[in-house]
Amino acid sequence: MSEDHPNLSASTTRIITFERRHIRPIPESERHGTTRGLFFVWLGINMLPLTVVTGALGPSLFGLSLGWTILAVVIGNVIGGFGAALHASQGPQLGIPQMLQARGQFGYYGGSFLAIIAVLMFLGFFASNLVVAAQSFAAIFPLLSVNTGIVICAAVALVVAIFGYDLVRKAMGIFSVFIGVLVLASFVILVSNPATFETTIELGYNTAGFFGMLAVGVTWQLAYAPYVSDYSRYMPKEGGAKQAFWATYTGLVLGTVLVMGLGALVGLNLADGDAMAVLGGLLGGFGPFVLFGFGAASAVINSANIYSGVMSSLTALESLSGKIRINTNMRLVMTVVYALIAMFAAVFGKNDFLLVFKDFVFILLYVLIPWSAINLVDYFILRKGHYRVGDMFRRDGGVYGRCDVAGVVSYLVGIVVQIPFMVTTLYTGPLAEPLGFVDLAWVVGFIVPGVLYIAWKRAQGAGPAIDS
């Protein structure tokens, strides 16, 4: 493993900086992140067509009325955003990417296993965003096929991600304002258009649908938990944790609720699964501008999925052999490979997208919840933010070992205990029907592994480590 550079010039903060730190800790002298900048990162990351599609799930798949959909969206995002923001507050303290921190709970190789799971998640979101962005462009330009749109959007995201953190952050900040204006204008047009409410779908309240949509909101926010420290690690250590928490929380929740609310309006008229085409039709002459804006924003903002996916990929790759050097060239190669894999996944998986995406979101929930619980209780309750960061880069894991049995077993138990409660089109657990098909797996999946991990670690006499 290597650092390509001993020192980076702080003066480069005025221009686009080509990232060279990759998964290495960010020195305090190079932490030029601001609360405002971090807020716009997380506000902008949800200004995407995929967020519209997700909001449309309430009426179109769960059969909820507009009011019940919005209520479920708000509650779910408020709950899930709290967890994501707590993860973000770890970045300024440790200065390393989010999933590399998993080595503190799961050991050197155990943390790499969790990083691989995160890689699959980032790939899924990147591919999903490519499909919906391409659909937005295809709705405006009939001669442009969805496949061609996918390739173009992947190329744009790749270019941004190659530069790394600085360009990704600035691009998301710019597009968050641009798309925010379009979203607010779209709200006004849709609400004033009688056709928006002329739905042919029978909608109302059902408990399974309400809690299903609430779980989607929770999942949506927690899906950002593996990203958040990738950006908050650039915040100053002194006072940065509190700033990172509130910037991440407000940005994520406000951006998501706003765009999912727009999606809920679209969902009232969604029958064929192409939410962006429906949105364009309801907006009339303003539709092409909005669809183009969303498509362009998705192509650029989607770079965050490549960037964080590559951070997790490098974390896992490093553990394969001591001869592997994690440097800038390796990051660039992984960025290109990662983008190509996601692009082909989008091309070959674009059919039946809405149904597949719903199951993808719920599977994410099942695998992320136990990791989130273990990470949070370890950081805030057991170690109180004190870790030996240097040990996380040692092949023997240092004080964290090669594989932390307590962490890995607690995580696996957290997945197993969810199985009886799961509700997806692929599998429905035996306890789902007695509970009215209300998906409570995520609640069990958070409590059980968290409690088990705390009890196990305290029995071992674990406590705060000395920072290093």
CSV table of C-alpha atoms in Angstrom, one decimal:
chain,number,residue,atom,x,y,z
A,1,MET,CA,0.0,0.0,0.0
A,2,SER,CA,1.2,3.5,-0.7
A,3,GLU,CA,0.5,7.1,-0.6
A,4,ASP,CA,1.2,8.6,-4.0
A,5,HIS,CA,2.1,11.9,-2.5
A,6,PRO,CA,3.5,13.1,0.8
A,7,ASN,CA,1.8,16.5,0.6
A,8,LEU,CA,-1.0,18.1,-1.3
A,9,SER,CA,-1.2,21.8,-1.7
A,10,ALA,CA,-4.0,23.4,0.2
A,11,SER,CA,-4.1,26.2,-2.4
A,12,THR,CA,-5.8,23.8,-4.8
A,13,THR,CA,-9.1,24.3,-3.0
A,14,ARG,CA,-9.9,27.2,-5.3
A,15,ILE,CA,-9.9,24.9,-8.4
A,16,ILE,CA,-10.8,21.3,-9.1
A,17,THR,CA,-8.4,19.1,-7.3
A,18,PHE,CA,-7.5,15.7,-8.7
A,19,GLU,CA,-7.8,13.3,-5.8
A,20,ARG,CA,-4.8,11.3,-4.7
A,21,ARG,CA,-5.6,10.2,-1.2
A,22,HIS,CA,-8.0,7.3,-2.2
A,23,ILE,CA,-8.7,5.3,1.0
A,24,ARG,CA,-5.9,6.8,3.1
A,25,PRO,CA,-6.8,9.0,6.0
A,26,ILE,CA,-7.2,12.7,5.2
A,27,PRO,CA,-4.7,14.8,7.2
A,28,GLU,CA,-6.2,17.7,9.2
A,29,SER,CA,-4.2,20.1,7.1
A,30,GLU,CA,-6.2,19.0,4.0
A,31,ARG,CA,-9.6,19.1,5.5
A,32,HIS,CA,-11.3,22.0,3.8
A,33,GLY,CA,-14.9,20.7,3.9
A,34,THR,CA,-17.6,23.1,5.0
A,35,THR,CA,-21.0,22.6,6.5
A,36,ARG,CA,-22.6,24.4,3.6
A,37,GLY,CA,-20.7,22.3,1.0
A,38,LEU,CA,-21.7,19.0,2.8
A,39,PHE,CA,-25.3,20.1,3.0
A,40,PHE,CA,-25.5,20.6,-0.8
A,41,VAL,CA,-23.8,17.3,-1.4
A,42,TRP,CA,-26.6,15.4,0.3
A,43,LEU,CA,-29.4,17.7,-0.9
A,44,GLY,CA,-28.2,17.3,-4.5
A,45,ILE,CA,-27.7,13.5,-4.4
A,46,ASN,CA,-31.4,13.0,-4.2
A,47,MET,CA,-32.3,15.4,-7.0
A,48,LEU,CA,-32.6,12.4,-9.3
A,49,PRO,CA,-35.2,10.6,-11.5
A,50,LEU,CA,-34.7,7.5,-9.3
A,51,THR,CA,-36.0,9.4,-6.3
A,52,VAL,CA,-39.1,10.4,-8.3
A,53,VAL,CA,-39.6,6.7,-9.2
A,54,THR,CA,-39.2,5.7,-5.6
A,55,GLY,CA,-41.9,8.2,-4.4
A,56,ALA,CA,-44.2,6.8,-7.1
A,57,LEU,CA,-44.1,3.4,-5.4
A,58,GLY,CA,-46.6,4.5,-2.8
A,59,PRO,CA,-49.6,4.8,-5.1
A,60,SER,CA,-48.5,2.6,-8.0
A,61,LEU,CA,-47.3,-0.5,-6.1
A,62,PHE,CA,-48.5,-0.1,-2.5
A,63,GLY,CA,-52.0,1.3,-3.3
A,64,LEU,CA,-51.7,4.3,-1.0
A,65,SER,CA,-53.4,7.6,-1.5
A,66,LEU,CA,-51.4,10.7,-1.9
A,67,GLY,CA,-51.7,11.8,1.7
A,68,TRP,CA,-50.8,8.4,3.1
A,69,THR,CA,-47.8,8.1,0.7
A,70,ILE,CA,-46.4,11.5,1.7
A,71,LEU,CA,-46.9,10.7,5.4
A,72,ALA,CA,-45.0,7.4,5.1
A,73,VAL,CA,-42.3,9.1,3.1
A,74,VAL,CA,-41.8,11.7,5.7
A,75,ILE,CA,-41.7,9.3,8.7
A,76,GLY,CA,-39.5,6.8,6.9
A,77,ASN,CA,-36.9,9.4,5.8
A,78,VAL,CA,-36.8,11.2,9.2
A,79,ILE,CA,-36.1,7.9,10.9
A,80,GLY,CA,-33.6,6.6,8.4
A,81,GLY,CA,-31.9,10.0,8.0
A,82,PHE,CA,-31.0,10.0,11.6
A,83,GLY,CA,-29.1,6.8,11.3
A,84,ALA,CA,-27.2,8.0,8.1
A,85,ALA,CA,-26.3,11.2,9.8
A,86,LEU,CA,-24.9,9.4,12.8
A,87,HIS,CA,-22.6,7.5,10.5
A,88,ALA,CA,-21.6,10.8,8.8
A,89,SER,CA,-20.5,12.2,12.2
A,90,GLN,CA,-17.7,9.5,12.3
A,91,GLY,CA,-15.9,10.9,9.3
A,92,PRO,CA,-14.3,14.0,10.9
A,93,GLN,CA,-13.1,11.9,13.8
A,94,LEU,CA,-11.5,9.1,11.8
A,95,GLY,CA,-10.7,10.7,8.5
A,96,ILE,CA,-11.2,7.5,6.4
A,97,PRO,CA,-13.9,6.2,4.1
A,98,GLN,CA,-17.1,4.7,5.7
A,99,MET,CA,-16.7,1.1,4.8
A,100,LEU,CA,-13.1,1.0,5.7
A,101,GLN,CA,-14.2,1.8,9.2
A,102,ALA,CA,-16.0,-1.6,9.3
A,103,ARG,CA,-12.6,-3.1,10.1
A,104,GLY,CA,-13.0,-1.6,13.5
A,105,GLN,CA,-16.0,-3.9,14.2
A,106,PHE,CA,-15.4,-6.9,11.9
A,107,GLY,CA,-11.6,-7.1,11.7
A,108,TYR,CA,-9.4,-6.6,8.6
A,109,TYR,CA,-10.9,-9.3,6.5
A,110,GLY,CA,-14.3,-9.2,8.0
A,111,GLY,CA,-14.5,-5.5,7.1
A,112,SER,CA,-13.6,-6.4,3.5
A,113,PHE,CA,-16.5,-8.7,3.4
A,114,LEU,CA,-18.8,-5.9,4.4
A,115,ALA,CA,-17.1,-3.6,1.8
A,116,ILE,CA,-18.0,-6.1,-0.9
A,117,ILE,CA,-21.7,-6.0,0.1
A,118,ALA,CA,-21.5,-2.2,-0.2
A,119,VAL,CA,-19.9,-2.5,-3.6
A,120,LEU,CA,-22.9,-4.5,-4.8
A,121,MET,CA,-25.2,-1.9,-3.4
A,122,PHE,CA,-23.4,1.0,-5.1
A,123,LEU,CA,-23.5,-1.0,-8.4
A,124,GLY,CA,-27.3,-1.5,-8.0
A,125,PHE,CA,-28.0,2.2,-7.4
A,126,PHE,CA,-25.6,3.3,-10.2
A,127,ALA,CA,-27.3,1.0,-12.7
A,128,SER,CA,-30.8,2.0,-11.5
A,129,ASN,CA,-29.9,5.6,-12.0
A,130,LEU,CA,-28.6,5.0,-15.4
A,131,VAL,CA,-31.8,3.3,-16.5
A,132,VAL,CA,-34.1,6.1,-15.2
A,133,ALA,CA,-31.8,8.9,-16.5
A,134,ALA,CA,-31.8,7.2,-20.0
A,135,GLN,CA,-35.6,6.9,-19.9
A,136,SER,CA,-35.8,10.7,-19.2
A,137,PHE,CA,-33.7,11.5,-22.3
A,138,ALA,CA,-35.6,8.9,-24.4
A,139,ALA,CA,-38.9,10.6,-23.5
A,140,ILE,CA,-37.6,13.9,-24.9
A,141,PHE,CA,-35.6,12.6,-27.9
A,142,PRO,CA,-37.5,9.7,-29.5
A,143,LEU,CA,-34.6,8.8,-31.8
A,144,LEU,CA,-32.3,8.3,-28.8
A,145,SER,CA,-32.6,4.7,-27.5
A,146,VAL,CA,-32.5,3.9,-23.8
A,147,ASN,CA,-29.3,1.8,-24.3
A,148,THR,CA,-27.6,4.8,-26.0
A,149,GLY,CA,-28.8,7.0,-23.1
A,150,ILE,CA,-27.3,4.6,-20.6
A,151,VAL,CA,-23.9,4.6,-22.3
A,152,ILE,CA,-23.9,8.5,-22.5
A,153,CYS,CA,-24.9,8.9,-18.8
A,154,ALA,CA,-22.3,6.3,-17.7
A,155,ALA,CA,-19.6,8.2,-19.6
A,156,VAL,CA,-20.5,11.5,-18.0
A,157,ALA,CA,-20.5,10.0,-14.5
A,158,LEU,CA,-17.2,8.3,-15.1
A,159,VAL,CA,-15.4,11.5,-16.1
A,160,VAL,CA,-16.6,13.2,-12.9
A,161,ALA,CA,-15.7,10.3,-10.7
A,162,ILE,CA,-12.2,10.0,-12.1
A,163,PHE,CA,-11.4,13.5,-10.7
A,164,GLY,CA,-12.7,12.3,-7.3
A,165,TYR,CA,-14.1,14.0,-4.2
A,166,ASP,CA,-13.7,17.6,-5.2
A,167,LEU,CA,-15.4,17.6,-8.6
A,168,VAL,CA,-18.1,15.2,-7.3
A,169,ARG,CA,-18.9,17.6,-4.4
A,170,LYS,CA,-19.0,20.7,-6.5
A,171,ALA,CA,-21.1,19.1,-9.3
A,172,MET,CA,-23.7,17.9,-6.8
A,173,GLY,CA,-23.8,21.4,-5.2
A,174,ILE,CA,-24.5,23.1,-8.5
A,175,PHE,CA,-27.1,20.6,-9.7
A,176,SER,CA,-28.9,20.6,-6.3
A,177,VAL,CA,-29.9,24.2,-6.9
A,178,PHE,CA,-30.7,23.8,-10.5
A,179,ILE,CA,-32.9,20.7,-10.1
A,180,GLY,CA,-34.4,22.1,-6.9
A,181,VAL,CA,-35.9,25.0,-8.8
A,182,LEU,CA,-37.3,22.6,-11.5
A,183,VAL,CA,-38.8,20.4,-8.8
A,184,LEU,CA,-40.6,23.3,-7.1
A,185,ALA,CA,-41.9,24.6,-10.4
A,186,SER,CA,-43.1,21.0,-11.3
A,187,PHE,CA,-45.0,20.8,-8.0
A,188,VAL,CA,-46.9,24.0,-8.8
A,189,ILE,CA,-47.8,22.8,-12.3
A,190,LEU,CA,-48.8,19.3,-11.2
A,191,VAL,CA,-51.0,20.5,-8.3
A,192,SER,CA,-52.7,23.0,-10.6
A,193,ASN,CA,-53.3,20.3,-13.3
A,194,PRO,CA,-56.6,18.5,-12.8
A,195,ALA,CA,-55.3,15.5,-14.8
A,196,THR,CA,-52.8,14.8,-12.0
A,197,PHE,CA,-55.6,13.6,-9.8
A,198,GLU,CA,-57.7,11.8,-12.4
A,199,THR,CA,-56.2,8.5,-11.3
A,200,THR,CA,-57.6,5.2,-12.5
A,201,ILE,CA,-56.0,3.3,-9.6
A,202,GLU,CA,-58.0,2.4,-6.5
A,203,LEU,CA,-56.1,4.1,-3.7
A,204,GLY,CA,-56.5,4.6,0.0
A,205,TYR,CA,-54.9,3.2,3.2
A,206,ASN,CA,-53.7,-0.3,3.9
A,207,THR,CA,-51.4,-1.2,6.7
A,208,ALA,CA,-49.0,-3.4,4.7
A,209,GLY,CA,-48.6,-0.7,2.1
A,210,PHE,CA,-48.1,2.1,4.6
A,211,PHE,CA,-45.4,0.3,6.5
A,212,GLY,CA,-43.9,-1.0,3.2
A,213,MET,CA,-43.5,2.6,2.0
A,214,LEU,CA,-42.2,3.7,5.4
A,215,ALA,CA,-39.6,0.9,5.1
A,216,VAL,CA,-38.6,2.2,1.7
A,217,GLY,CA,-38.0,5.7,3.2
A,218,VAL,CA,-35.9,4.2,6.0
A,219,THR,CA,-34.0,2.1,3.5
A,220,TRP,CA,-33.4,5.0,1.1
A,221,GLN,CA,-31.7,7.0,3.9
A,222,LEU,CA,-29.7,4.1,5.3
A,223,ALA,CA,-28.5,3.2,1.8
A,224,TYR,CA,-26.4,6.4,2.1
A,225,ALA,CA,-24.8,5.2,5.4
A,226,PRO,CA,-22.0,3.4,3.5
A,227,TYR,CA,-21.3,6.7,1.6
A,228,VAL,CA,-21.5,9.4,4.2
A,229,SER,CA,-18.0,9.4,5.8
A,230,ASP,CA,-16.5,9.4,2.3
A,231,TYR,CA,-17.4,13.1,2.2
A,232,SER,CA,-17.5,14.1,5.9
A,233,ARG,CA,-13.9,12.9,6.4
A,234,TYR,CA,-12.9,16.2,4.7
A,235,MET,CA,-14.5,18.1,7.6
A,236,PRO,CA,-12.2,19.4,10.4
A,237,LYS,CA,-11.8,17.1,13.4
A,238,GLU,CA,-12.5,19.9,15.9
A,239,GLY,CA,-16.3,20.4,15.9
A,240,GLY,CA,-16.7,18.6,12.6
A,241,ALA,CA,-18.8,15.7,13.9
A,242,LYS,CA,-21.7,18.0,14.9
A,243,GLN,CA,-21.5,19.9,11.6
A,244,ALA,CA,-21.4,16.7,9.6
A,245,PHE,CA,-24.4,15.3,11.4
A,246,TRP,CA,-26.7,18.2,10.8
A,247,ALA,CA,-25.5,19.0,7.3
A,248,THR,CA,-26.0,15.4,6.3
A,249,TYR,CA,-29.3,15.0,8.0
A,250,THR,CA,-31.0,18.1,6.7
A,251,GLY,CA,-29.6,17.7,3.2
A,252,LEU,CA,-30.7,14.1,2.9
A,253,VAL,CA,-34.2,14.4,4.4
A,254,LEU,CA,-35.1,17.7,2.7
A,255,GLY,CA,-34.0,16.6,-0.7
A,256,THR,CA,-35.5,13.2,-0.5
A,257,VAL,CA,-38.9,14.2,0.9
A,258,LEU,CA,-39.2,17.0,-1.7
A,259,VAL,CA,-38.5,14.8,-4.7
A,260,MET,CA,-40.3,11.7,-3.4
A,261,GLY,CA,-43.3,14.0,-2.9
A,262,LEU,CA,-43.2,14.9,-6.6
A,263,GLY,CA,-43.0,11.2,-7.3
A,264,ALA,CA,-46.0,10.5,-5.2
A,265,LEU,CA,-48.0,12.9,-7.5
A,266,VAL,CA,-46.7,11.1,-10.5
A,267,GLY,CA,-47.6,7.7,-9.0
A,268,LEU,CA,-51.3,8.6,-9.1
A,269,ASN,CA,-51.2,8.2,-12.9
A,270,LEU,CA,-48.5,5.5,-13.2
A,271,ALA,CA,-49.5,2.4,-15.0
A,272,ASP,CA,-46.7,1.3,-17.3
A,273,GLY,CA,-43.7,1.7,-15.0
A,274,ASP,CA,-42.2,4.7,-16.8
A,275,ALA,CA,-42.5,7.4,-14.2
A,276,MET,CA,-40.5,10.0,-16.0
A,277,ALA,CA,-42.6,9.7,-19.2
A,278,VAL,CA,-45.7,10.3,-17.0
A,279,LEU,CA,-44.1,13.3,-15.3
A,280,GLY,CA,-43.3,14.8,-18.7
A,281,GLY,CA,-46.8,14.3,-19.9
A,282,LEU,CA,-48.4,15.9,-16.9
A,283,LEU,CA,-46.1,18.9,-17.1
A,284,GLY,CA,-47.0,19.7,-20.7
A,285,GLY,CA,-44.7,22.1,-22.5
A,286,PHE,CA,-42.5,22.4,-19.3
A,287,GLY,CA,-42.0,18.7,-19.3
A,288,PRO,CA,-39.0,18.5,-21.7
A,289,PHE,CA,-37.0,21.0,-19.7
A,290,VAL,CA,-37.6,19.1,-16.5
A,291,LEU,CA,-36.8,15.7,-18.0
A,292,PHE,CA,-33.7,17.0,-19.6
A,293,GLY,CA,-32.6,18.6,-16.3
A,294,PHE,CA,-33.3,15.4,-14.3
A,295,GLY,CA,-31.4,13.3,-16.9
A,296,ALA,CA,-28.4,15.6,-16.9
A,297,ALA,CA,-28.4,15.8,-13.1
A,298,SER,CA,-28.6,12.0,-12.8
A,299,ALA,CA,-25.6,11.6,-15.3
A,300,VAL,CA,-23.5,13.9,-13.1
A,301,ILE,CA,-24.7,13.1,-9.6
A,302,ASN,CA,-24.5,9.4,-10.3
A,303,SER,CA,-20.7,9.8,-10.1
A,304,ALA,CA,-21.1,9.6,-6.3
A,305,ASN,CA,-22.1,6.0,-6.7
A,306,ILE,CA,-18.9,5.3,-8.7
A,307,TYR,CA,-16.7,7.2,-6.3
A,308,SER,CA,-18.0,5.5,-3.1
A,309,GLY,CA,-18.2,2.2,-4.8
A,310,VAL,CA,-14.6,2.4,-5.8
A,311,MET,CA,-13.6,3.3,-2.2
A,312,SER,CA,-15.3,0.1,-1.0
A,313,SER,CA,-13.8,-1.8,-3.9
A,314,LEU,CA,-10.3,-0.7,-3.0
A,315,THR,CA,-10.9,-1.5,0.7
A,316,ALA,CA,-11.8,-5.1,-0.4
A,317,LEU,CA,-9.0,-5.3,-3.0
A,318,GLU,CA,-6.3,-4.3,-0.5
A,319,SER,CA,-7.1,-7.4,1.6
A,320,LEU,CA,-6.4,-9.9,-1.2
A,321,SER,CA,-2.6,-9.6,-1.1
A,322,GLY,CA,0.1,-7.5,0.5
A,323,LYS,CA,1.6,-7.0,-2.9
A,324,ILE,CA,-1.4,-5.0,-4.1
A,325,ARG,CA,-0.6,-1.3,-4.1
A,326,ILE,CA,-3.6,1.0,-3.5
A,327,ASN,CA,-2.6,4.2,-5.4
A,328,THR,CA,-4.0,6.7,-7.8
A,329,ASN,CA,-3.5,4.4,-10.9
A,330,MET,CA,-5.3,1.6,-9.1
A,331,ARG,CA,-8.2,4.0,-8.3
A,332,LEU,CA,-8.5,5.1,-11.9
A,333,VAL,CA,-8.5,1.5,-13.2
A,334,MET,CA,-11.1,0.5,-10.7
A,335,THR,CA,-13.2,3.5,-11.6
A,336,VAL,CA,-13.3,2.6,-15.2
A,337,VAL,CA,-14.0,-1.1,-14.5
A,338,TYR,CA,-16.7,-0.3,-12.1
A,339,ALA,CA,-18.5,2.0,-14.5
A,340,LEU,CA,-18.4,-0.6,-17.3
A,341,ILE,CA,-19.9,-3.3,-15.1
A,342,ALA,CA,-22.7,-1.0,-14.0
A,343,MET,CA,-23.4,0.2,-17.5
A,344,PHE,CA,-23.8,-3.4,-18.8
A,345,ALA,CA,-26.0,-4.3,-15.8
A,346,ALA,CA,-28.2,-1.4,-16.7
A,347,VAL,CA,-28.4,-2.3,-20.4
A,348,PHE,CA,-29.3,-5.9,-19.7
A,349,GLY,CA,-31.5,-5.3,-16.7
A,350,LYS,CA,-33.6,-2.3,-17.8
A,351,ASN,CA,-36.8,-4.4,-18.5
A,352,ASP,CA,-39.3,-4.8,-15.6
A,353,PHE,CA,-37.3,-2.1,-13.9
A,354,LEU,CA,-39.8,-0.9,-11.3
A,355,LEU,CA,-40.6,-4.3,-9.8
A,356,VAL,CA,-36.9,-5.3,-9.7
A,357,PHE,CA,-35.9,-2.0,-8.1
A,358,LYS,CA,-38.5,-2.5,-5.3
A,359,ASP,CA,-37.0,-5.8,-4.4
A,360,PHE,CA,-33.5,-4.4,-4.7
A,361,VAL,CA,-34.4,-1.7,-2.2
A,362,PHE,CA,-35.8,-4.2,0.4
A,363,ILE,CA,-32.9,-6.6,0.0
A,364,LEU,CA,-30.6,-3.6,0.7
A,365,LEU,CA,-32.6,-3.0,3.9
A,366,TYR,CA,-32.1,-6.5,5.1
A,367,VAL,CA,-28.3,-6.5,4.6
A,368,LEU,CA,-27.6,-2.9,5.7
A,369,ILE,CA,-29.6,-2.7,8.9
A,370,PRO,CA,-27.4,-5.2,10.9
A,371,TRP,CA,-24.2,-3.5,9.8
A,372,SER,CA,-25.6,-0.1,10.7
A,373,ALA,CA,-26.6,-1.3,14.1
A,374,ILE,CA,-23.3,-2.9,14.9
A,375,ASN,CA,-21.3,0.1,13.6
A,376,LEU,CA,-23.4,2.6,15.6
A,377,VAL,CA,-23.4,0.8,18.9
A,378,ASP,CA,-19.6,0.1,18.7
A,379,TYR,CA,-18.8,3.7,17.8
A,380,PHE,CA,-21.1,5.6,20.2
A,381,ILE,CA,-21.6,3.2,23.1
A,382,LEU,CA,-18.6,0.9,23.3
A,383,ARG,CA,-15.6,2.9,21.9
A,384,LYS,CA,-17.1,6.4,22.1
A,385,GLY,CA,-15.3,7.4,18.9
A,386,HIS,CA,-11.8,6.2,19.9
A,387,TYR,CA,-10.1,3.9,17.4
A,388,ARG,CA,-6.6,3.0,16.3
A,389,VAL,CA,-6.9,4.1,12.7
A,390,GLY,CA,-3.4,2.9,11.9
A,391,ASP,CA,-4.3,-0.6,12.9
A,392,MET,CA,-7.1,-0.7,10.3
A,393,PHE,CA,-4.4,-0.7,7.6
A,394,ARG,CA,-2.4,-3.5,9.1
A,395,ARG,CA,-2.8,-6.9,7.5
A,396,ASP,CA,-3.1,-8.6,10.9
A,397,GLY,CA,-5.7,-6.1,11.9
A,398,GLY,CA,-3.8,-4.8,14.9
A,399,VAL,CA,-6.1,-4.6,17.9
A,400,TYR,CA,-9.1,-5.4,15.6
A,401,GLY,CA,-7.7,-8.7,14.4
A,402,ARG,CA,-8.1,-10.4,11.0
A,403,CYS,CA,-11.7,-11.3,11.7
A,404,ASP,CA,-13.7,-10.2,14.7
A,405,VAL,CA,-16.0,-13.1,15.5
A,406,ALA,CA,-18.4,-11.1,17.6
A,407,GLY,CA,-19.0,-8.6,14.8
A,408,VAL,CA,-19.3,-11.2,12.0
A,409,VAL,CA,-21.6,-13.5,13.9
A,410,SER,CA,-23.7,-10.7,15.2
A,411,TYR,CA,-24.1,-9.4,11.6
A,412,LEU,CA,-25.1,-12.9,10.3
A,413,VAL,CA,-27.5,-13.4,13.1
A,414,GLY,CA,-29.0,-10.0,12.3
A,415,ILE,CA,-29.8,-11.2,8.7
A,416,VAL,CA,-31.1,-14.6,9.8
A,417,VAL,CA,-33.6,-13.2,12.4
A,418,GLN,CA,-35.1,-11.0,9.6
A,419,ILE,CA,-35.9,-14.0,7.4
A,420,PRO,CA,-39.3,-15.0,9.0
A,421,PHE,CA,-40.5,-11.3,8.7
A,422,MET,CA,-39.3,-10.6,5.1
A,423,VAL,CA,-41.9,-9.4,2.5
A,424,THR,CA,-40.7,-9.4,-1.1
A,425,THR,CA,-41.9,-10.8,-4.4
A,426,LEU,CA,-38.9,-13.2,-4.3
A,427,TYR,CA,-39.6,-14.5,-0.8
A,428,THR,CA,-42.1,-14.0,1.9
A,429,GLY,CA,-41.4,-15.2,5.5
A,430,PRO,CA,-43.8,-17.4,7.5
A,431,LEU,CA,-44.5,-14.6,10.0
A,432,ALA,CA,-45.4,-12.1,7.3
A,433,GLU,CA,-49.0,-13.2,6.8
A,434,PRO,CA,-49.9,-13.3,10.6
A,435,LEU,CA,-48.6,-9.7,10.7
A,436,GLY,CA,-50.8,-8.6,7.8
A,437,PHE,CA,-47.7,-8.6,5.5
A,438,VAL,CA,-46.4,-5.6,7.3
A,439,ASP,CA,-42.6,-5.7,6.9
A,440,LEU,CA,-41.1,-5.5,10.4
A,441,ALA,CA,-37.9,-7.3,9.4
A,442,TRP,CA,-35.8,-4.2,9.6
A,443,VAL,CA,-36.8,-3.5,13.2
A,444,VAL,CA,-35.8,-6.9,14.3
A,445,GLY,CA,-32.6,-6.7,12.1
A,446,PHE,CA,-31.5,-3.6,13.9
A,447,ILE,CA,-32.3,-4.5,17.6
A,448,VAL,CA,-31.1,-8.1,17.7
A,449,PRO,CA,-27.5,-7.7,16.3
A,450,GLY,CA,-27.0,-4.4,18.1
A,451,VAL,CA,-27.9,-5.9,21.5
A,452,LEU,CA,-26.0,-9.2,20.8
A,453,TYR,CA,-22.8,-7.3,19.8
A,454,ILE,CA,-22.9,-5.1,22.9
A,455,ALA,CA,-23.4,-8.0,25.2
A,456,TRP,CA,-20.6,-10.1,23.5
A,457,LYS,CA,-18.1,-7.2,23.5
A,458,ARG,CA,-18.8,-6.3,27.1
A,459,ALA,CA,-18.3,-9.9,28.1
A,460,GLN,CA,-14.9,-9.7,26.4
A,461,GLY,CA,-14.1,-6.5,28.4
A,462,ALA,CA,-14.0,-4.3,25.2
A,463,GLY,CA,-13.7,-0.6,25.7
A,464,PRO,CA,-12.4,2.6,24.1
A,465,ALA,CA,-9.1,2.4,22.3
A,466,ILE,CA,-6.4,5.0,22.3
A,467,ASP,CA,-6.5,7.1,19.2
A,468,SER,CA,-3.6,6.8,16.8
